[in-house]
């Protein structure tokens, strides 16, 4: 049993003055959103990050001067007046952001065996394109996708029911949401669609939840599809640019951020009724605050930082039954191949064999992932095509991801930075399997690899500090969302949470979660904190068309290309 951490320097920690109004553990997009809102409200805020750079899953890193972002591949609802755009304007970070709109004709390329389908950035065109491909299912396609839109609109409307009388109307105004709220994607799509290939196409984005259609709640998947109905966008500078905008805004409002500063415990007071009063750092230093916000994984927060013995028996049972989302292998490549000539553009590629999606996921998440020569299911993203300003004229950056079960790496979990030869050999085997899988999508690419690296579940755990290296927090199943999700306000007084396991996952989802948590602390409506600021505007350009690029961007691209050319000439001579 772990003991409640107390302040050893004082017999009565209630008399210990708070150094900060709020301490936020973790600098992911959710934690930074909370920090910005609190600092802007005049609170003295400190953000603590265990990694040497802020951002959590949204951070960027470099291999030989080429940028990669493990957790940001596209964002939806970014156009003027849409939810994510309004969120960033409300946080006051919009003026620092530039986004590229991914290929509007095909922001998602679906490759199921030998079958191909492109998702357009237009709801009506999506219905039209699917109906042309599957004419016998035209009526059901229209009915199913409109149901997805209705359910999503009802879900998004819930926060806007204010007051007693308006709340009484919720069952009548959200009837589709209520009717389908407790069913999985597999169940609902099965009621509407019979064609197996069509089902797979419509379910392909289940990869964004990290679980198979039989587990994904229909309401959650509807919200995800709705999020991207108008297409996908990618930030110039990758996820790191988004984090830089957030940290700059935090500092502008007087907030403080410390990297390479790990928290080992949350300091609690009280015997029966617990109260969070501060944190203990890895170096033993104690810091105090009126409120503590954890942007860490819920498993890390409650099992490690709080300690199960400090939780109620009922909550301990919930924690013991909690399942976490799948983890991943992430392949990072630098290639000197003309990818546009090879048929790629700024759209994502989803690749899987032509078989039942649930059956395929079950096989993909088996504990033995060494079998076979190639990974058949992958998500492929070329960041230098999504962000043309990052392309040097010769080298492209590719991020390819496949989902796996952490059990495959469990025997290596106690290894620290000094990895065993067995682990390194296993990693090399998996990296080759990833490359072989990528060959199926981009033939000949293995001959053009300049540099390669592979992130494993242990990499995720080491850098982002999530339970079993999970990528989406708690498992996105019916047992872990909505009323069954973990709450922003914990049962411990003055301890709050935000992030992928609280409100929603994904870049925008965790940011909304951070704002909602700040609203609870400030005792206000989240909409007050997200209200778009009139002087804030996001610049958006087309990834596929440089016609409207401003002079500063064209100059940046020219300089980058010239440097790469000079470097290449120096190497050749």
CSV table of N, CA, C and O in Angstrom, one decimal, residues 73-170:
chain,number,residue,atom,x,y,z
A,73,UNK,N,-2.4,14.2,-37.4
A,73,UNK,CA,-2.4,13.8,-38.8
A,73,UNK,C,-3.5,14.5,-39.6
A,73,UNK,O,-3.4,14.7,-40.8
A,74,UNK,N,-4.5,15.0,-38.9
A,74,UNK,CA,-5.5,15.9,-39.5
A,74,UNK,C,-6.5,16.4,-38.5
A,74,UNK,O,-6.7,15.7,-37.5
A,75,UNK,N,-7.1,17.5,-38.8
A,75,UNK,CA,-8.1,18.1,-37.9
A,75,UNK,C,-9.3,18.5,-38.7
A,75,UNK,O,-9.1,19.0,-39.9
A,76,UNK,N,-10.5,18.4,-38.2
A,76,UNK,CA,-11.7,18.8,-38.9
A,76,UNK,C,-12.3,20.0,-38.4
A,76,UNK,O,-11.9,20.6,-37.4
A,77,UNK,N,-13.4,20.5,-39.0
A,77,UNK,CA,-14.2,21.6,-38.7
A,77,UNK,C,-13.3,22.9,-38.5
A,77,UNK,O,-13.4,23.6,-37.5
A,78,UNK,N,-12.4,23.1,-39.5
A,78,UNK,CA,-11.4,24.2,-39.4
A,78,UNK,C,-11.8,25.4,-40.2
A,78,UNK,O,-11.2,26.5,-40.1
A,79,UNK,N,-12.8,25.3,-41.0
A,79,UNK,CA,-13.2,26.5,-41.8
A,79,UNK,C,-13.8,27.6,-40.9
A,79,UNK,O,-14.3,27.3,-39.8
A,80,UNK,N,-13.9,28.8,-41.5
A,80,UNK,CA,-14.4,29.9,-40.8
A,80,UNK,C,-15.8,29.6,-40.2
A,80,UNK,O,-16.7,29.1,-41.0
A,81,UNK,N,-16.1,29.8,-39.0
A,81,UNK,CA,-17.4,29.6,-38.4
A,81,UNK,C,-17.6,28.2,-37.9
A,81,UNK,O,-18.6,27.9,-37.2
A,82,UNK,N,-16.7,27.3,-38.1
A,82,UNK,CA,-16.8,25.9,-37.7
A,82,UNK,C,-16.2,25.7,-36.3
A,82,UNK,O,-15.4,26.6,-35.8
A,83,UNK,N,-16.5,24.6,-35.6
A,83,UNK,CA,-16.2,24.5,-34.2
A,83,UNK,C,-14.7,24.6,-33.8
A,83,UNK,O,-14.4,25.2,-32.8
A,84,UNK,N,-13.9,23.9,-34.6
A,84,UNK,CA,-12.4,23.9,-34.2
A,84,UNK,C,-11.8,25.3,-34.4
A,84,UNK,O,-11.0,25.8,-33.7
A,85,UNK,N,-12.2,25.9,-35.5
A,85,UNK,CA,-11.8,27.3,-35.8
A,85,UNK,C,-12.2,28.2,-34.7
A,85,UNK,O,-11.4,29.0,-34.2
A,86,UNK,N,-13.5,28.1,-34.3
A,86,UNK,CA,-14.0,28.9,-33.2
A,86,UNK,C,-13.2,28.7,-31.9
A,86,UNK,O,-12.9,29.6,-31.1
A,87,UNK,N,-12.9,27.4,-31.6
A,87,UNK,CA,-12.2,27.0,-30.4
A,87,UNK,C,-10.8,27.7,-30.4
A,87,UNK,O,-10.4,28.3,-29.3
A,88,UNK,N,-10.1,27.7,-31.5
A,88,UNK,CA,-8.7,28.3,-31.5
A,88,UNK,C,-8.8,29.8,-31.4
A,88,UNK,O,-7.9,30.4,-30.8
A,89,UNK,N,-9.8,30.3,-32.0
A,89,UNK,CA,-10.0,31.8,-31.9
A,89,UNK,C,-10.4,32.2,-30.5
A,89,UNK,O,-10.0,33.2,-30.0
A,90,UNK,N,-11.2,31.3,-29.8
A,90,UNK,CA,-11.6,31.6,-28.5
A,90,UNK,C,-10.4,31.5,-27.5
A,90,UNK,O,-10.3,32.2,-26.5
A,91,UNK,N,-9.5,30.5,-27.8
A,91,UNK,CA,-8.3,30.4,-26.9
A,91,UNK,C,-7.3,31.5,-27.2
A,91,UNK,O,-6.3,31.7,-26.4
A,92,UNK,N,-7.5,32.2,-28.3
A,92,UNK,CA,-6.6,33.3,-28.6
A,92,UNK,C,-5.3,32.9,-29.2
A,92,UNK,O,-4.2,33.6,-29.1
A,93,UNK,N,-5.3,31.7,-29.9
A,93,UNK,CA,-4.1,31.2,-30.5
A,93,UNK,C,-4.2,31.2,-32.1
A,93,UNK,O,-3.2,30.9,-32.8
A,94,UNK,N,-5.3,31.7,-32.6
A,94,UNK,CA,-5.6,31.6,-34.0
A,94,UNK,C,-4.6,32.4,-34.9
A,94,UNK,O,-4.2,31.9,-35.9
A,95,UNK,N,-4.2,33.6,-34.4
A,95,UNK,CA,-3.4,34.4,-35.2
A,95,UNK,C,-2.0,33.8,-35.5
A,95,UNK,O,-1.3,34.2,-36.4
A,96,UNK,N,-1.6,32.9,-34.6
A,96,UNK,CA,-0.3,32.2,-34.8
A,96,UNK,C,-0.4,31.0,-35.6
A,96,UNK,O,0.7,30.3,-35.9
A,97,UNK,N,-1.5,30.6,-36.1
A,97,UNK,CA,-1.7,29.3,-36.8
A,97,UNK,C,-2.0,29.5,-38.3
A,97,UNK,O,-2.7,30.4,-38.7
A,98,UNK,N,-1.4,28.6,-39.0
A,98,UNK,CA,-1.6,28.5,-40.4
A,98,UNK,C,-2.0,27.0,-40.7
A,98,UNK,O,-1.3,26.1,-40.2
A,99,UNK,N,-3.1,26.8,-41.4
A,99,UNK,CA,-3.5,25.4,-41.7
A,99,UNK,C,-3.6,25.2,-43.2
A,99,UNK,O,-3.9,26.2,-44.0
A,100,UNK,N,-3.3,24.0,-43.7
A,100,UNK,CA,-3.4,23.7,-45.1
A,100,UNK,C,-4.6,22.7,-45.2
A,100,UNK,O,-4.7,21.8,-44.4
A,101,UNK,N,-5.5,23.0,-46.1
A,101,UNK,CA,-6.6,22.1,-46.4
A,101,UNK,C,-6.2,21.0,-47.3
A,101,UNK,O,-5.6,21.2,-48.3
A,102,UNK,N,-6.3,19.8,-46.8
A,102,UNK,CA,-5.9,18.6,-47.5
A,102,UNK,C,-6.8,18.4,-48.7
A,102,UNK,O,-7.9,19.0,-48.8
A,103,UNK,N,-6.4,17.6,-49.7
A,103,UNK,CA,-7.1,17.4,-51.0
A,103,UNK,C,-8.6,17.4,-50.8
A,103,UNK,O,-9.1,16.4,-50.2
A,104,UNK,N,-9.3,18.4,-51.2
A,104,UNK,CA,-10.8,18.4,-51.0
A,104,UNK,C,-11.5,17.3,-51.8
A,104,UNK,O,-12.6,16.9,-51.4
A,105,UNK,N,-10.9,16.8,-52.8
A,105,UNK,CA,-11.5,15.7,-53.6
A,105,UNK,C,-11.3,14.3,-53.0
A,105,UNK,O,-12.0,13.4,-53.3
A,106,UNK,N,-10.3,14.3,-52.1
A,106,UNK,CA,-9.9,13.0,-51.5
A,106,UNK,C,-9.0,13.2,-50.3
A,106,UNK,O,-7.8,12.9,-50.3
A,107,UNK,N,-9.6,13.7,-49.2
A,107,UNK,CA,-8.8,13.8,-48.0
A,107,UNK,C,-8.6,12.5,-47.3
A,107,UNK,O,-7.7,12.4,-46.5
A,108,UNK,N,-9.3,11.5,-47.7
A,108,UNK,CA,-9.1,10.1,-47.3
A,108,UNK,C,-9.1,9.2,-48.5
A,108,UNK,O,-10.1,9.2,-49.3
A,109,UNK,N,-8.0,8.4,-48.7
A,109,UNK,CA,-8.0,7.4,-49.7
A,109,UNK,C,-8.1,6.1,-49.1
A,109,UNK,O,-7.3,5.6,-48.3
A,110,UNK,N,-9.2,5.4,-49.4
A,110,UNK,CA,-9.5,4.1,-48.8
A,110,UNK,C,-9.0,3.0,-49.8
A,110,UNK,O,-9.4,2.9,-51.0
A,111,UNK,N,-8.2,2.1,-49.3
A,111,UNK,CA,-7.6,1.0,-50.1
A,111,UNK,C,-8.0,-0.3,-49.4
A,111,UNK,O,-7.3,-0.7,-48.4
A,112,UNK,N,-9.0,-1.0,-49.8
A,112,UNK,CA,-9.4,-2.2,-49.2
A,112,UNK,C,-9.1,-3.4,-50.2
A,112,UNK,O,-9.8,-3.5,-51.2
A,113,UNK,N,-8.0,-4.1,-50.0
A,113,UNK,CA,-7.6,-5.1,-50.9
A,113,UNK,C,-7.3,-4.3,-52.2
A,113,UNK,O,-6.5,-3.4,-52.3
A,114,UNK,N,-7.9,-4.8,-53.3
A,114,UNK,CA,-7.7,-4.1,-54.6
A,114,UNK,C,-8.8,-3.0,-54.9
A,114,UNK,O,-8.7,-2.4,-55.9
A,115,UNK,N,-9.7,-2.9,-53.9
A,115,UNK,CA,-10.8,-1.9,-54.1
A,115,UNK,C,-10.3,-0.5,-53.7
A,115,UNK,O,-9.5,-0.4,-52.7
A,116,UNK,N,-10.8,0.6,-54.3
A,116,UNK,CA,-10.4,1.9,-54.0
A,116,UNK,C,-11.6,2.8,-53.9
A,116,UNK,O,-12.6,2.7,-54.6
A,117,UNK,N,-11.5,3.8,-52.9
A,117,UNK,CA,-12.6,4.8,-52.8
A,117,UNK,C,-12.0,6.0,-52.1
A,117,UNK,O,-11.2,5.9,-51.2
A,118,UNK,N,-12.4,7.2,-52.6
A,118,UNK,CA,-11.9,8.4,-52.1
A,118,UNK,C,-13.0,9.2,-51.4
A,118,UNK,O,-14.1,9.4,-51.9
A,119,UNK,N,-12.8,9.6,-50.1
A,119,UNK,CA,-13.7,10.5,-49.4
A,119,UNK,C,-13.5,11.9,-49.8
A,119,UNK,O,-12.5,12.5,-49.6
A,120,UNK,N,-14.6,12.6,-50.4
A,120,UNK,CA,-14.5,14.0,-50.7
A,120,UNK,C,-14.9,14.8,-49.5
A,120,UNK,O,-15.5,14.4,-48.5
A,121,UNK,N,-14.4,16.1,-49.5
A,121,UNK,CA,-14.7,17.0,-48.4
A,121,UNK,C,-16.0,17.7,-48.6
A,121,UNK,O,-16.1,18.9,-48.5
A,122,UNK,N,-17.1,16.9,-48.8
A,122,UNK,CA,-18.4,17.4,-49.0
A,122,UNK,C,-19.4,16.3,-48.8
A,122,UNK,O,-19.4,15.3,-49.4
A,123,UNK,N,-20.4,16.6,-47.9
A,123,UNK,CA,-21.3,15.6,-47.5
A,123,UNK,C,-22.2,15.1,-48.6
A,123,UNK,O,-22.3,13.9,-48.8
A,124,UNK,N,-22.7,16.0,-49.4
A,124,UNK,CA,-23.6,15.6,-50.5
A,124,UNK,C,-22.8,14.9,-51.6
A,124,UNK,O,-23.3,13.9,-52.2
A,125,UNK,N,-21.6,15.3,-51.8
A,125,UNK,CA,-20.8,14.6,-52.8
A,125,UNK,C,-20.4,13.2,-52.4
A,125,UNK,O,-20.3,12.3,-53.2
A,126,UNK,N,-20.2,13.1,-51.1
A,126,UNK,CA,-19.9,11.7,-50.5
A,126,UNK,C,-21.1,10.8,-50.8
A,126,UNK,O,-20.9,9.6,-51.2
A,127,UNK,N,-22.3,11.2,-50.5
A,127,UNK,CA,-23.5,10.4,-50.8
A,127,UNK,C,-23.5,10.1,-52.3
A,127,UNK,O,-23.8,9.0,-52.7
A,128,UNK,N,-23.3,11.1,-53.1
A,128,UNK,CA,-23.4,11.0,-54.6
A,128,UNK,C,-22.3,9.9,-55.1
A,128,UNK,O,-22.6,9.1,-55.9
A,129,UNK,N,-21.1,10.1,-54.5
A,129,UNK,CA,-20.0,9.2,-55.0
A,129,UNK,C,-20.3,7.7,-54.5
A,129,UNK,O,-20.0,6.8,-55.3
A,130,UNK,N,-20.7,7.6,-53.3
A,130,UNK,CA,-21.0,6.2,-52.8
A,130,UNK,C,-22.2,5.6,-53.6
A,130,UNK,O,-22.2,4.4,-53.9
A,131,UNK,N,-23.2,6.4,-53.9
A,131,UNK,CA,-24.4,5.9,-54.6
A,131,UNK,C,-24.0,5.5,-56.0
A,131,UNK,O,-24.6,4.5,-56.5
A,132,UNK,N,-23.1,6.2,-56.6
A,132,UNK,CA,-22.6,5.8,-58.0
A,132,UNK,C,-21.8,4.5,-57.9
A,132,UNK,O,-21.9,3.7,-58.9
A,133,UNK,N,-21.1,4.3,-56.9
A,133,UNK,CA,-20.3,3.1,-56.7
A,133,UNK,C,-21.2,1.9,-56.3
A,133,UNK,O,-20.9,0.8,-56.8
A,134,UNK,N,-22.2,2.2,-55.5
A,134,UNK,CA,-23.1,1.1,-55.0
A,134,UNK,C,-24.5,1.5,-55.3
A,134,UNK,O,-25.3,1.8,-54.4
A,135,UNK,N,-24.9,1.5,-56.6
A,135,UNK,CA,-26.3,2.0,-57.0
A,135,UNK,C,-27.4,1.2,-56.3
A,135,UNK,O,-28.5,1.8,-56.1
A,136,UNK,N,-27.2,-0.1,-56.1
A,136,UNK,CA,-28.3,-0.9,-55.5
A,136,UNK,C,-28.5,-0.5,-54.0
A,136,UNK,O,-29.5,-0.8,-53.4
A,137,UNK,N,-27.6,0.2,-53.4
A,137,UNK,CA,-27.7,0.6,-52.0
A,137,UNK,C,-27.9,2.1,-51.9
A,137,UNK,O,-27.8,2.7,-50.8
A,138,UNK,N,-28.3,2.8,-52.9
A,138,UNK,CA,-28.4,4.3,-52.9
A,138,UNK,C,-29.3,4.8,-51.8
A,138,UNK,O,-29.0,5.7,-51.1
A,139,UNK,N,-30.5,4.2,-51.7
A,139,UNK,CA,-31.5,4.6,-50.7
A,139,UNK,C,-30.9,4.5,-49.3
A,139,UNK,O,-31.0,5.4,-48.4
A,140,UNK,N,-30.3,3.3,-49.0
A,140,UNK,CA,-29.8,3.1,-47.7
A,140,UNK,C,-28.5,3.9,-47.4
A,140,UNK,O,-28.3,4.3,-46.2
A,141,UNK,N,-27.7,4.2,-48.4
A,141,UNK,CA,-26.6,5.1,-48.2
A,141,UNK,C,-27.1,6.5,-47.7
A,141,UNK,O,-26.6,7.1,-46.8
A,142,UNK,N,-28.1,7.0,-48.4
A,142,UNK,CA,-28.6,8.3,-48.1
A,142,UNK,C,-29.2,8.3,-46.7
A,142,UNK,O,-29.0,9.2,-45.9
A,143,UNK,N,-29.9,7.2,-46.4
A,143,UNK,CA,-30.6,7.1,-45.1
A,143,UNK,C,-29.5,7.0,-43.9
A,143,UNK,O,-29.7,7.7,-42.9
A,144,UNK,N,-28.5,6.2,-44.1
A,144,UNK,CA,-27.5,6.0,-43.1
A,144,UNK,C,-26.7,7.2,-42.8
A,144,UNK,O,-26.5,7.6,-41.7
A,145,UNK,N,-26.2,7.9,-43.9
A,145,UNK,CA,-25.3,9.0,-43.7
A,145,UNK,C,-26.1,10.2,-43.1
A,145,UNK,O,-25.6,11.0,-42.4
A,146,UNK,N,-27.4,10.3,-43.5
A,146,UNK,CA,-28.2,11.4,-42.9
A,146,UNK,C,-28.5,11.1,-41.5
A,146,UNK,O,-28.6,12.0,-40.7
A,147,UNK,N,-28.6,9.8,-41.1
A,147,UNK,CA,-28.8,9.5,-39.7
A,147,UNK,C,-27.5,9.9,-38.9
A,147,UNK,O,-27.6,10.4,-37.8
A,148,UNK,N,-26.4,9.6,-39.5
A,148,UNK,CA,-25.1,10.0,-38.8
A,148,UNK,C,-25.1,11.5,-38.6
A,148,UNK,O,-24.7,12.0,-37.5
A,149,UNK,N,-25.5,12.3,-39.6
A,149,UNK,CA,-25.5,13.7,-39.5
A,149,UNK,C,-26.5,14.2,-38.4
A,149,UNK,O,-26.2,15.0,-37.6
A,150,UNK,N,-27.7,13.6,-38.4
A,150,UNK,CA,-28.7,14.0,-37.4
A,150,UNK,C,-28.2,13.7,-36.0
A,150,UNK,O,-28.4,14.5,-35.1
A,151,UNK,N,-27.7,12.5,-35.8
A,151,UNK,CA,-27.2,12.1,-34.5
A,151,UNK,C,-26.1,13.0,-34.0
A,151,UNK,O,-26.1,13.4,-32.8
A,152,UNK,N,-25.2,13.4,-34.9
A,152,UNK,CA,-24.1,14.3,-34.6
A,152,UNK,C,-24.6,15.7,-34.2
A,152,UNK,O,-24.1,16.3,-33.2
A,153,UNK,N,-25.5,16.2,-35.0
A,153,UNK,CA,-26.1,17.5,-34.7
A,153,UNK,C,-26.8,17.5,-33.4
A,153,UNK,O,-26.7,18.5,-32.6
A,154,UNK,N,-27.5,16.5,-33.1
A,154,UNK,CA,-28.2,16.4,-31.8
A,154,UNK,C,-27.1,16.3,-30.6
A,154,UNK,O,-27.3,16.9,-29.6
A,155,UNK,N,-26.1,15.5,-30.8
A,155,UNK,CA,-25.0,15.4,-29.8
A,155,UNK,C,-24.4,16.8,-29.6
A,155,UNK,O,-24.2,17.2,-28.4
A,156,UNK,N,-24.0,17.5,-30.6
A,156,UNK,CA,-23.4,18.8,-30.5
A,156,UNK,C,-24.3,19.8,-29.9
A,156,UNK,O,-23.9,20.8,-29.4
A,157,UNK,N,-25.6,19.6,-30.0
A,157,UNK,CA,-26.6,20.6,-29.5
A,157,UNK,C,-26.8,20.5,-28.0
A,157,UNK,O,-27.3,21.4,-27.3
A,158,UNK,N,-26.4,19.3,-27.4
A,158,UNK,CA,-26.7,19.1,-25.9
A,158,UNK,C,-26.2,20.2,-25.0
A,158,UNK,O,-26.9,20.6,-24.1
A,159,UNK,N,-25.0,20.7,-25.2
A,159,UNK,CA,-24.5,21.8,-24.2
A,159,UNK,C,-25.3,23.1,-24.3
A,159,UNK,O,-25.2,23.9,-23.4
A,160,UNK,N,-26.1,23.2,-25.4
A,160,UNK,CA,-26.8,24.5,-25.6
A,160,UNK,C,-28.2,24.5,-25.0
A,160,UNK,O,-29.0,25.5,-25.1
A,161,UNK,N,-28.6,23.4,-24.4
A,161,UNK,CA,-29.9,23.4,-23.6
A,161,UNK,C,-29.7,23.9,-22.3
A,161,UNK,O,-29.1,23.3,-21.4
A,162,UNK,N,-30.1,25.1,-22.1
A,162,UNK,CA,-29.9,25.9,-20.8
A,162,UNK,C,-31.2,26.0,-20.0
A,162,UNK,O,-32.3,26.2,-20.6
A,163,UNK,N,-31.1,25.9,-18.7
A,163,UNK,CA,-32.3,26.1,-17.9
A,163,UNK,C,-33.2,24.9,-17.9
A,163,UNK,O,-33.2,24.0,-18.7
A,164,UNK,N,-34.1,24.9,-16.9
A,164,UNK,CA,-35.0,23.8,-16.6
A,164,UNK,C,-35.9,23.5,-17.8
A,164,UNK,O,-36.0,22.3,-18.2
A,165,UNK,N,-36.6,24.5,-18.3
A,165,UNK,CA,-37.6,24.2,-19.4
A,165,UNK,C,-37.0,23.7,-20.7
A,165,UNK,O,-37.5,22.8,-21.3
A,166,UNK,N,-35.8,24.3,-21.0
A,166,UNK,CA,-35.1,23.8,-22.2
A,166,UNK,C,-34.7,22.4,-22.0
A,166,UNK,O,-34.8,21.6,-23.0
A,167,UNK,N,-34.2,22.0,-20.9
A,167,UNK,CA,-33.7,20.7,-20.6
A,167,UNK,C,-34.9,19.6,-20.7
A,167,UNK,O,-34.6,18.5,-21.0
A,168,UNK,N,-36.1,20.1,-20.4
A,168,UNK,CA,-37.2,19.2,-20.5
A,168,UNK,C,-37.5,18.7,-21.9
A,168,UNK,O,-38.0,17.7,-22.1
A,169,UNK,N,-37.0,19.6,-22.9
A,169,UNK,CA,-37.3,19.3,-24.3
A,169,UNK,C,-36.2,18.3,-24.9
A,169,UNK,O,-36.3,17.9,-26.0
A,170,UNK,N,-35.1,18.1,-24.1
A,170,UNK,CA,-34.0,17.3,-24.7
A,170,UNK,C,-34.5,15.9,-25.3
A,170,UNK,O,-34.1,15.6,-26.4
